[in-house]
């Protein structure tokens, strides 16, 4: 069964350093997402990406964050200068289509196993 | 008011028990609702969609009350393997990318 993969599973970095989190979405999917979950808190939307550009982003997704699909396969999240409060689990997700398929049906978002980011 | 609100629990129940979780959402324009399951330190996984007419999948029953902006999940005959956090999820009614809005989750612990 196709699945979303993420690397690394755990990343430890020093405050102020840049990190790149990598995701390989399911191959025929067109919509890509990043979510994060701070320990003990809810899953929060960061950004959605479609047709090689950002479709929507949250207030959390400030200038320190960027996303890219460099080679048609990987989908990356870069944090330019990490802060302590960036420590969280980062989940990548992908879906075949967006909110509706034209029939009003939901296109399930499949989540990757996550990357745990620890900023020291 | 939180966009999606759940009682965090934990709910501690014996095997075989019936347990119900509730959730409220704030945006009356929301159209699509789901229950996801999240095991400790793992990714969320879709458990079931919630339809206006209510729907059942084996031991799991989901209900939606649009007037009260209320969603429920009923688990019958609880198994040890049902122990997890159950996330109430709403698709944002704005935009067309299908952004998911998660509740905090309700933790279920099923004991032998």
XYZ file of N, CA and C in Angstrom:
696
model
N 0.856 -1.193 0.000
C 0.000 0.000 0.000
C 0.887 1.237 0.000
N 0.599 2.201 -0.883
C 1.426 3.408 -0.922
C 1.358 4.160 0.395
N 2.474 4.809 0.759
C 2.476 5.555 2.006
C 3.359 6.776 1.861
N 3.125 7.725 2.763
C 3.946 8.925 2.831
C 5.142 8.601 3.723
N 6.321 8.955 3.269
C 7.515 8.722 4.093
C 8.147 10.055 4.456
N 8.819 10.066 5.616
C 9.482 11.282 6.075
C 10.862 10.931 6.620
N 11.800 11.821 6.372
C 13.146 11.678 6.940
C 13.640 13.036 7.408
N 14.468 13.072 8.453
C 14.753 11.953 9.348
C 13.590 11.713 10.298
N 13.661 10.655 11.076
C 12.598 10.414 12.054
C 12.783 11.326 13.268
N 14.048 11.663 13.534
C 14.342 12.535 14.659
C 15.509 13.436 14.278
N 15.343 14.728 14.495
C 16.384 15.705 14.189
C 16.632 16.554 15.427
N 17.890 16.588 15.830
C 18.278 17.449 16.953
C 19.148 18.567 16.390
N 18.861 19.789 16.782
C 19.613 20.912 16.241
C 19.804 21.976 17.310
N 20.746 22.840 17.074
C 20.982 23.961 17.987
C 20.124 25.142 17.547
N 19.680 25.917 18.516
C 18.912 27.132 18.241
C 19.676 28.001 17.242
N 18.959 28.529 16.267
C 19.582 29.389 15.261
C 20.036 28.657 14.007
N 20.088 27.335 14.071
C 20.510 26.566 12.907
C 19.340 26.361 11.953
N 19.688 26.085 10.708
C 18.678 25.773 9.697
C 18.432 24.267 9.673
N 17.192 23.879 9.493
C 16.884 22.454 9.331
C 16.000 22.282 8.102
N 16.151 21.138 7.471
C 15.292 20.771 6.347
C 14.672 19.413 6.663
N 13.362 19.399 6.679
C 12.634 18.160 6.906
C 12.115 17.678 5.553
N 12.281 16.380 5.318
C 11.958 15.843 4.000
C 10.770 14.889 4.044
N 10.030 14.907 2.965
C 8.829 14.085 2.838
C 8.759 13.580 1.408
N 8.324 12.327 1.257
C 8.001 11.825 -0.080
C 6.520 11.490 -0.060
N 5.689 12.316 -0.701
C 4.250 12.056 -0.708
C 3.913 10.836 -1.563
N 2.673 10.418 -1.512
C 2.204 9.322 -2.357
C 2.222 9.811 -3.810
N 2.655 8.934 -4.706
C 3.106 9.383 -6.036
C 2.035 10.053 -6.891
N 0.794 9.676 -6.832
C -0.210 10.294 -7.693
C -0.963 11.427 -6.985
N -0.496 11.809 -5.814
C -1.162 12.867 -5.074
C -0.694 14.239 -5.545
N -1.619 15.197 -5.455
C -1.350 16.529 -5.990
C -1.290 17.610 -4.917
N -1.859 17.347 -3.747
C -1.897 18.333 -2.671
C -1.000 17.857 -1.540
N -0.231 18.769 -1.008
C 0.736 18.424 0.014
C 0.604 19.390 1.183
N 0.850 18.877 2.377
C 0.614 19.649 3.585
C 1.721 19.403 4.595
N 1.959 20.397 5.414
C 2.741 20.217 6.626
C 1.879 20.629 7.822
N 1.935 19.788 8.853
C 1.294 20.058 10.127
C 2.361 19.896 11.194
N 2.125 20.503 12.338
C 3.033 20.242 13.452
C 2.218 19.972 14.719
N 2.875 19.277 15.637
C 2.240 18.966 16.913
C 3.275 19.134 18.014
N 3.136 20.195 18.788
C 3.974 20.388 19.963
C 3.538 19.360 20.993
N 4.497 18.840 21.744
C 4.215 17.768 22.703
C 3.068 18.136 23.626
N 2.058 17.273 23.657
C 0.926 17.495 24.552
C -0.126 18.422 24.006
N 0.090 18.924 22.785
C -0.867 19.866 22.199
C -1.503 19.282 20.936
N -2.391 20.048 20.354
C -3.126 19.549 19.191
C -2.281 19.652 17.925
N -2.699 18.922 16.918
C -2.079 19.011 15.600
C -2.514 20.327 14.953
N -1.524 21.068 14.419
C -1.833 22.384 13.836
C -1.388 22.439 12.382
N -2.212 23.005 11.556
C -1.897 23.193 10.145
C -0.811 24.255 9.993
N 0.155 23.970 9.120
C 1.180 24.961 8.794
C 0.968 25.529 7.395
N 0.904 24.619 6.397
C 0.907 25.094 5.009
C 0.363 24.012 4.091
N -0.263 24.454 3.014
C -0.650 23.527 1.949
C 0.006 23.989 0.650
N 0.212 23.030 -0.233
C 1.031 23.276 -1.442
C 0.398 22.545 -2.590
N 0.178 23.266 -3.678
C -0.430 22.662 -4.852
C 0.097 23.337 -6.101
N 0.375 22.566 -7.115
C 0.803 23.123 -8.396
C 2.046 23.998 -8.220
N 2.954 23.502 -7.402
C 4.244 24.153 -7.162
C 4.173 25.512 -6.491
N 3.103 25.750 -5.775
C 3.068 26.977 -5.000
C 2.233 26.790 -3.741
N 2.464 27.669 -2.778
C 1.714 27.621 -1.535
C 0.268 28.017 -1.806
N -0.663 27.160 -1.355
C -2.085 27.453 -1.506
C -2.619 28.219 -0.304
N -2.150 27.822 0.851
C -2.648 28.424 2.080
C -1.586 28.238 3.155
N -1.480 29.199 4.053
C -0.551 29.041 5.168
C -1.165 29.630 6.420
N -0.706 29.127 7.565
C -1.232 29.601 8.836
C -0.343 30.723 9.368
N -0.805 31.291 10.482
C -0.017 32.363 11.119
C 1.325 31.839 11.633
N 1.363 30.553 11.934
C 2.619 29.960 12.428
C 3.679 30.004 11.335
N 3.260 29.866 10.102
C 4.173 29.752 8.957
C 4.664 31.131 8.582
N 5.655 31.628 9.364
C 6.175 32.973 9.103
C 7.376 32.895 8.166
N 8.108 33.999 8.087
C 9.215 34.098 7.125
C 10.348 33.105 7.402
N 10.348 32.519 8.582
C 11.392 31.544 8.895
C 11.145 30.195 8.219
N 9.922 30.013 7.744
C 9.544 28.744 7.140
C 9.474 28.871 5.622
N 9.822 27.802 4.935
C 9.597 27.748 3.488
C 9.377 26.294 3.097
N 8.700 26.110 1.984
C 8.470 24.765 1.465
C 8.878 24.734 0.002
N 9.198 23.526 -0.428
C 9.689 23.368 -1.789
C 9.411 21.952 -2.248
N 9.219 21.810 -3.543
C 9.129 20.482 -4.136
C 10.212 20.461 -5.210
N 11.430 20.185 -4.818
C 12.574 20.444 -5.698
C 12.676 19.539 -6.920
N 12.148 18.315 -6.808
C 12.425 17.363 -7.885
C 11.213 16.551 -8.305
N 10.028 17.009 -7.963
C 8.831 16.276 -8.348
C 8.541 15.061 -7.498
N 9.412 14.805 -6.547
C 9.219 13.648 -5.677
C 9.212 14.080 -4.216
N 10.286 14.759 -3.805
C 10.381 15.207 -2.418
C 9.576 16.481 -2.186
N 9.137 16.631 -0.955
C 8.453 17.856 -0.519
C 9.138 18.238 0.782
N 9.754 19.420 0.822
C 10.569 19.756 1.977
C 10.008 20.952 2.734
N 10.281 20.951 4.045
C 9.988 22.081 4.910
C 11.319 22.563 5.473
N 11.619 23.825 5.244
C 12.850 24.391 5.770
C 12.509 25.396 6.859
N 13.246 25.308 7.950
C 13.155 26.328 8.994
C 14.515 27.001 9.021
N 14.543 28.289 8.728
C 15.827 28.986 8.501
C 16.644 29.153 9.765
N 16.050 29.573 10.812
C 16.777 29.839 12.054
C 15.907 29.335 13.193
N 16.176 28.123 13.614
C 15.273 27.460 14.556
C 15.272 28.131 15.922
N 14.076 28.083 16.535
C 13.914 28.595 17.890
C 13.535 27.413 18.787
N 13.667 27.623 20.079
C 13.306 26.563 21.020
C 11.852 26.124 20.814
N 10.992 27.092 20.550
C 9.571 26.777 20.411
C 9.222 26.069 19.104
N 10.187 25.865 18.240
C 9.962 25.064 17.034
C 10.036 23.570 17.331
N 10.467 23.217 18.527
C 10.520 21.798 18.900
C 9.114 21.219 18.848
N 8.943 20.195 18.043
C 7.616 19.614 17.817
C 7.774 18.397 16.918
N 6.652 17.709 16.721
C 6.566 16.658 15.711
C 6.024 17.321 14.455
N 6.678 17.116 13.332
C 6.230 17.693 12.077
C 5.722 16.568 11.179
N 4.472 16.693 10.782
C 3.851 15.682 9.933
C 3.643 16.240 8.532
N 4.022 15.460 7.567
C 3.719 15.751 6.174
C 2.473 14.946 5.810
N 1.643 15.473 4.940
C 0.472 14.738 4.469
C 0.284 15.023 2.991
N -0.390 14.106 2.319
C -0.704 14.346 0.911
C -2.102 13.823 0.619
N -2.724 14.409 -0.377
C -4.039 13.931 -0.816
C -4.110 14.009 -2.331
N -4.975 13.195 -2.862
C -5.119 13.117 -4.308
C -5.642 14.433 -4.874
N -6.610 14.988 -4.143
C -7.166 16.271 -4.547
C -7.365 17.112 -3.304
N -7.923 18.306 -3.475
C -8.136 19.201 -2.347
C -9.399 18.866 -1.599
N -10.118 19.896 -1.172
C -11.251 19.702 -0.267
C -12.341 18.873 -0.895
N -12.648 19.099 -2.156
C -13.705 18.340 -2.803
C -13.220 17.827 -4.138
N -13.883 16.792 -4.587
C -13.516 16.240 -5.888
C -14.489 16.697 -6.944
N -15.354 17.623 -6.580
C -16.388 18.014 -7.519
C -17.691 17.301 -7.185
N -17.587 16.234 -6.411
C -18.786 15.541 -5.950
C -19.009 15.808 -4.480
N -18.211 16.703 -3.912
C -18.347 17.049 -2.504
C -17.735 16.025 -1.583
N -17.050 15.053 -2.149
C -16.487 14.020 -1.272
C -15.137 14.467 -0.730
N -14.777 13.881 0.354
C -13.525 14.221 1.010
C -12.404 13.405 0.405
N -11.317 14.080 0.104
C -10.137 13.388 -0.364
C -9.200 13.230 0.812
N -9.107 11.992 1.281
C -8.383 11.724 2.521
C -6.947 12.195 2.449
N -6.508 12.824 3.509
C -5.106 13.187 3.643
C -4.390 12.040 4.360
N -3.344 11.552 3.741
C -2.538 10.487 4.318
C -1.315 11.118 4.959
N -1.107 10.752 6.206
C -0.018 11.364 6.968
C 1.224 10.484 6.964
N 2.372 11.122 6.934
C 3.624 10.418 7.146
C 3.844 10.171 8.627
N 4.881 9.397 8.970
C 5.131 9.031 10.367
C 5.667 10.175 11.211
N 6.045 11.271 10.578
C 6.495 12.443 11.321
C 7.996 12.509 11.519
N 8.472 13.727 11.702
C 9.858 13.981 12.120
C 9.790 14.711 13.442
N 10.456 14.136 14.446
C 10.498 14.834 15.730
C 11.673 15.792 15.711
N 11.403 17.085 15.811
C 12.451 18.108 15.821
C 12.668 18.577 17.247
N 13.917 18.477 17.685
C 14.290 18.970 19.010
C 15.300 20.090 18.830
N 14.957 21.263 19.319
C 15.844 22.419 19.234
C 16.422 22.687 20.628
N 17.744 22.670 20.716
C 18.409 22.851 22.012
C 18.926 24.276 22.178
N -13.336 31.360 21.455
C -13.784 29.958 21.456
C -12.907 29.144 20.516
N -12.475 27.953 20.957
C -11.631 27.116 20.120
C -12.425 26.650 18.909
N -11.721 26.469 17.780
C -12.393 26.032 16.562
C -13.006 24.646 16.709
N -12.266 23.761 17.345
C -12.748 22.401 17.587
C -12.398 22.063 19.032
N -13.389 21.718 19.793
C -13.184 21.506 21.224
C -13.588 20.103 21.647
N -12.700 19.467 22.406
C -12.954 18.118 22.924
C -12.567 18.058 24.387
N -13.205 17.166 25.101
C -12.796 16.858 26.461
C -11.546 15.981 26.365
N -10.409 16.422 26.923
C -9.170 15.663 26.756
C -9.150 14.318 27.472
N -10.059 14.133 28.454
C -10.061 12.898 29.223
C -8.942 12.912 30.261
N -8.334 11.784 30.603
C -8.508 10.490 29.934
C -9.778 9.755 30.354
N -10.258 8.925 29.455
C -11.346 8.022 29.746
C -10.722 6.653 30.025
N -10.899 6.176 31.225
C -10.396 4.845 31.602
C -11.580 3.903 31.707
N -11.638 2.903 30.833
C -12.789 2.006 30.817
C -12.318 0.565 30.799
N -13.136 -0.368 31.290
C -12.780 -1.792 31.217
C -13.092 -2.324 29.825
N -12.404 -3.385 29.471
C -12.700 -4.079 28.208
C -14.182 -4.396 28.140
N -14.737 -4.231 26.955
C -16.151 -4.554 26.782
C -17.095 -3.407 27.033
N -16.583 -2.325 27.592
C -17.443 -1.177 27.911
C -17.804 -0.407 26.646
N -18.851 0.367 26.762
C -19.217 1.322 25.715
C -18.792 2.708 26.178
N -18.165 3.449 25.287
C -17.670 4.780 25.659
C -18.031 5.763 24.549
N -18.329 6.983 24.948
C -18.726 8.007 23.973
C -17.873 9.253 24.147
N -17.450 9.804 23.016
C -16.695 11.052 23.018
C -17.503 12.124 22.292
N -17.365 13.343 22.775
C -18.074 14.455 22.165
C -17.100 15.511 21.682
N -17.589 16.321 20.774
C -16.770 17.358 20.169
C -17.698 18.476 19.709
N -17.275 19.711 19.861
C -18.039 20.830 19.307
C -17.138 21.628 18.382
N -17.738 22.244 17.381
C -16.980 23.074 16.450
C -17.633 24.448 16.380
N -16.825 25.457 16.101
C -17.318 26.825 16.233
C -17.853 27.418 14.933
N -17.359 26.939 13.787
C -17.744 27.566 12.520
C -18.931 26.840 11.910
N -20.067 27.490 11.905
C -21.286 26.854 11.403
C -21.224 26.565 9.902
N -20.264 27.159 9.203
C -20.131 26.903 7.759
C -19.383 25.607 7.472
N -18.835 24.971 8.506
C -18.103 23.718 8.308
C -19.011 22.665 7.705
N -18.429 21.871 6.787
C -19.247 20.890 6.065
C -18.783 19.456 6.264
N -17.511 19.280 6.561
C -16.945 17.926 6.590
C -16.275 17.656 7.911
N -16.573 16.477 8.459
C -16.172 16.153 9.824
C -15.637 14.725 9.881
N -14.675 14.523 10.771
C -14.018 13.220 10.816
C -13.583 12.898 12.229
N -13.382 11.633 12.457
C -12.651 11.176 13.627
C -11.373 10.518 13.143
N -10.267 10.971 13.716
C -8.968 10.362 13.485
C -8.529 9.692 14.771
N -7.660 8.731 14.617
C -7.072 8.060 15.771
C -5.577 8.338 15.743
N -5.029 8.622 16.927
C -3.585 8.841 17.025
C -3.027 8.008 18.168
N -2.140 7.104 17.834
C -1.419 6.359 18.863
C -0.225 7.185 19.319
N 0.275 6.857 20.493
C 1.312 7.665 21.131
C 2.493 7.898 20.196
N 2.790 9.188 19.942
C 3.938 9.593 19.132
C 3.871 9.090 17.684
N 2.668 8.802 17.216
C 2.497 8.360 15.834
C 1.666 9.376 15.067
N 1.536 9.139 13.764
C 0.754 10.043 12.948
C -0.746 9.805 13.124
N -1.560 10.847 12.887
C -3.017 10.648 12.902
C -3.433 9.752 11.741
N -4.419 8.907 12.005
C -4.956 8.055 10.938
C -6.474 8.186 10.934
N -7.035 8.289 9.729
C -8.474 8.445 9.606
C -9.196 7.217 10.147
N -10.095 7.454 11.083
C -10.923 6.377 11.637
C -12.231 6.298 10.843
N -12.919 7.416 10.763
C -14.152 7.443 9.983
C -14.598 8.870 9.716
N -15.308 9.023 8.609
C -15.959 10.289 8.308
C -17.264 10.341 9.095
N -17.784 11.536 9.277
C -19.042 11.716 10.007
C -20.054 12.325 9.059
N -21.136 11.618 8.830
C -22.162 12.093 7.896
C -23.376 12.598 8.658
N -24.138 13.456 8.001
C -25.303 14.074 8.651
C -26.284 13.044 9.172
N -26.400 11.940 8.454
C -27.381 10.920 8.829
C -26.833 9.983 9.888
N -25.587 10.192 10.292
C -24.944 9.267 11.217
C -24.421 8.066 10.452
N -23.357 7.486 10.921
C -22.820 6.323 10.238
C -22.117 5.398 11.213
N -22.068 4.153 10.802
C -21.557 3.108 11.676
C -20.506 2.309 10.913
N -19.452 1.926 11.622
C -18.427 1.082 11.033
C -18.025 0.082 12.103
N -18.659 -1.081 12.053
C -18.381 -2.099 13.067
C -18.805 -1.617 14.442
N -17.854 -1.551 15.355
C -18.165 -1.142 16.727
C -18.210 0.374 16.898
N -17.940 1.105 15.859
C -17.839 2.558 15.930
C -19.043 3.221 15.263
N -19.618 4.191 15.974
C -20.747 4.952 15.426
C -20.461 6.433 15.585
N -20.622 7.175 14.500
C -20.415 8.626 14.537
C -21.730 9.329 14.271
N -21.935 10.432 14.980
C -23.164 11.221 14.799
C -22.782 12.687 14.646
N -23.604 13.393 13.881
C -23.409 14.832 13.680
C -24.718 15.540 13.979
N -24.633 16.597 14.757
C -25.792 17.447 15.015
C -25.411 18.860 14.570
N -25.841 19.220 13.367
C -25.438 20.521 12.800
C -26.021 21.687 13.603
N -27.233 21.515 14.089
C -27.890 22.620 14.817
C -27.100 22.986 16.065
N -26.580 21.952 16.739
C -25.806 22.192 17.959
C -24.310 22.272 17.697
N -23.905 22.030 16.433
C -22.476 22.035 16.057
C -21.720 21.054 16.950
N -22.190 19.847 16.929
C -21.760 18.816 17.871
C -21.539 17.508 17.099
N -20.436 16.846 17.421
C -20.095 15.574 16.773
C -19.823 14.567 17.885
N -20.191 13.320 17.668
C -19.922 12.312 18.692
C -19.349 11.051 18.057
N -18.663 10.294 18.892
C -18.137 8.983 18.502
C -18.465 8.015 19.624
N -19.107 6.926 19.255
C -19.451 5.883 20.220
C -18.649 4.633 19.884
N -18.007 4.079 20.878
C -17.272 2.826 20.691
C -17.932 1.772 21.573
N -18.407 0.715 20.946
C -19.034 -0.382 21.689
C -18.028 -1.510 21.892
N -18.235 -2.286 22.957
C -17.402 -3.459 23.196
C -15.915 -3.120 23.075
N -15.463 -2.189 23.881
C -14.085 -1.689 23.802
C -13.068 -2.822 23.889
N -12.038 -2.706 23.068
C -10.911 -3.647 23.089
C -9.676 -2.931 23.634
N -8.737 -3.717 24.120
C -7.470 -3.136 24.587
C -6.817 -2.318 23.479
N -6.971 -2.803 22.246
C -6.345 -2.139 21.099
C -7.012 -0.817 20.725
N -8.122 -0.512 21.356
C -8.774 0.792 21.109
C -8.088 1.914 21.889
N -7.205 1.565 22.801
C -6.502 2.580 23.598
C -5.693 3.480 22.668
N -6.017 4.758 22.684
C -5.396 5.720 21.775
C -5.990 7.090 22.086
N -5.560 8.087 21.329
C -6.189 9.407 21.402
C -7.066 9.586 20.178
N -8.286 10.018 20.393
C -9.249 10.182 19.306
C -9.394 11.673 19.010
N -9.125 12.015 17.761
C -9.083 13.413 17.345
C -10.328 13.756 16.534
N -11.016 14.788 16.961
C -12.147 15.315 16.198
C -11.571 16.302 15.189
N -11.929 16.160 13.938
C -11.294 16.949 12.879
C -12.350 17.528 11.959
N -12.164 18.773 11.598
C -13.088 19.488 10.716
C -12.283 20.037 9.543
N -12.840 19.967 8.354
C -12.179 20.633 7.227
C -12.552 22.110 7.278
N -11.539 22.960 7.160
C -11.806 24.389 7.161
C -12.753 24.747 6.019
N -13.814 25.498 6.291
C -14.735 25.864 5.222
C -14.165 26.910 4.260
N -13.055 27.523 4.604
C -12.470 28.523 3.710
C -11.400 27.876 2.845
N -11.196 28.400 1.677
C -10.200 27.869 0.758
C -10.655 26.543 0.164
N -9.835 25.992 -0.708
C -10.214 24.716 -1.319
C -9.122 23.664 -1.201
N -8.193 23.884 -0.262
C -7.114 22.910 -0.153
C -7.407 21.812 0.859
N -8.496 21.932 1.578
C -8.831 20.876 2.517
C -8.024 20.906 3.800
N -7.656 22.096 4.239
C -6.928 22.242 5.504
C -7.725 21.615 6.642
N -7.054 20.764 7.426
C -7.707 20.094 8.550
C -7.520 20.899 9.821
N -8.609 21.020 10.583
C -8.553 21.672 11.886
C -8.809 20.591 12.923
N -7.847 20.404 13.806
C -7.892 19.320 14.778
C -8.340 19.817 16.136
N -9.086 18.965 16.838
C -9.305 19.173 18.252
C -8.094 18.675 19.031
N -8.112 18.932 20.302
C -6.989 18.548 21.156
C -6.881 17.037 21.321
N -7.988 16.340 21.111
C -7.969 14.891 21.257
C -8.512 14.441 22.598
N -9.130 13.268 22.596
C -9.622 12.639 23.822
C -8.885 11.319 23.982
N -8.254 11.149 25.127
C -7.460 9.938 25.363
C -8.324 8.845 25.963
N -8.250 7.669 25.359
C -8.968 6.490 25.844
C -7.967 5.444 26.290
N -8.179 4.942 27.487
C -7.366 3.847 28.000
C -8.323 2.706 28.345
N -8.199 1.589 27.629
C -9.033 0.429 27.903
C -8.225 -0.551 28.732
N -8.775 -0.919 29.874
C -8.047 -1.773 30.818
C -8.629 -3.189 30.800
N -7.773 -4.190 31.029
C -8.280 -5.579 31.037
C -9.166 -5.848 32.245
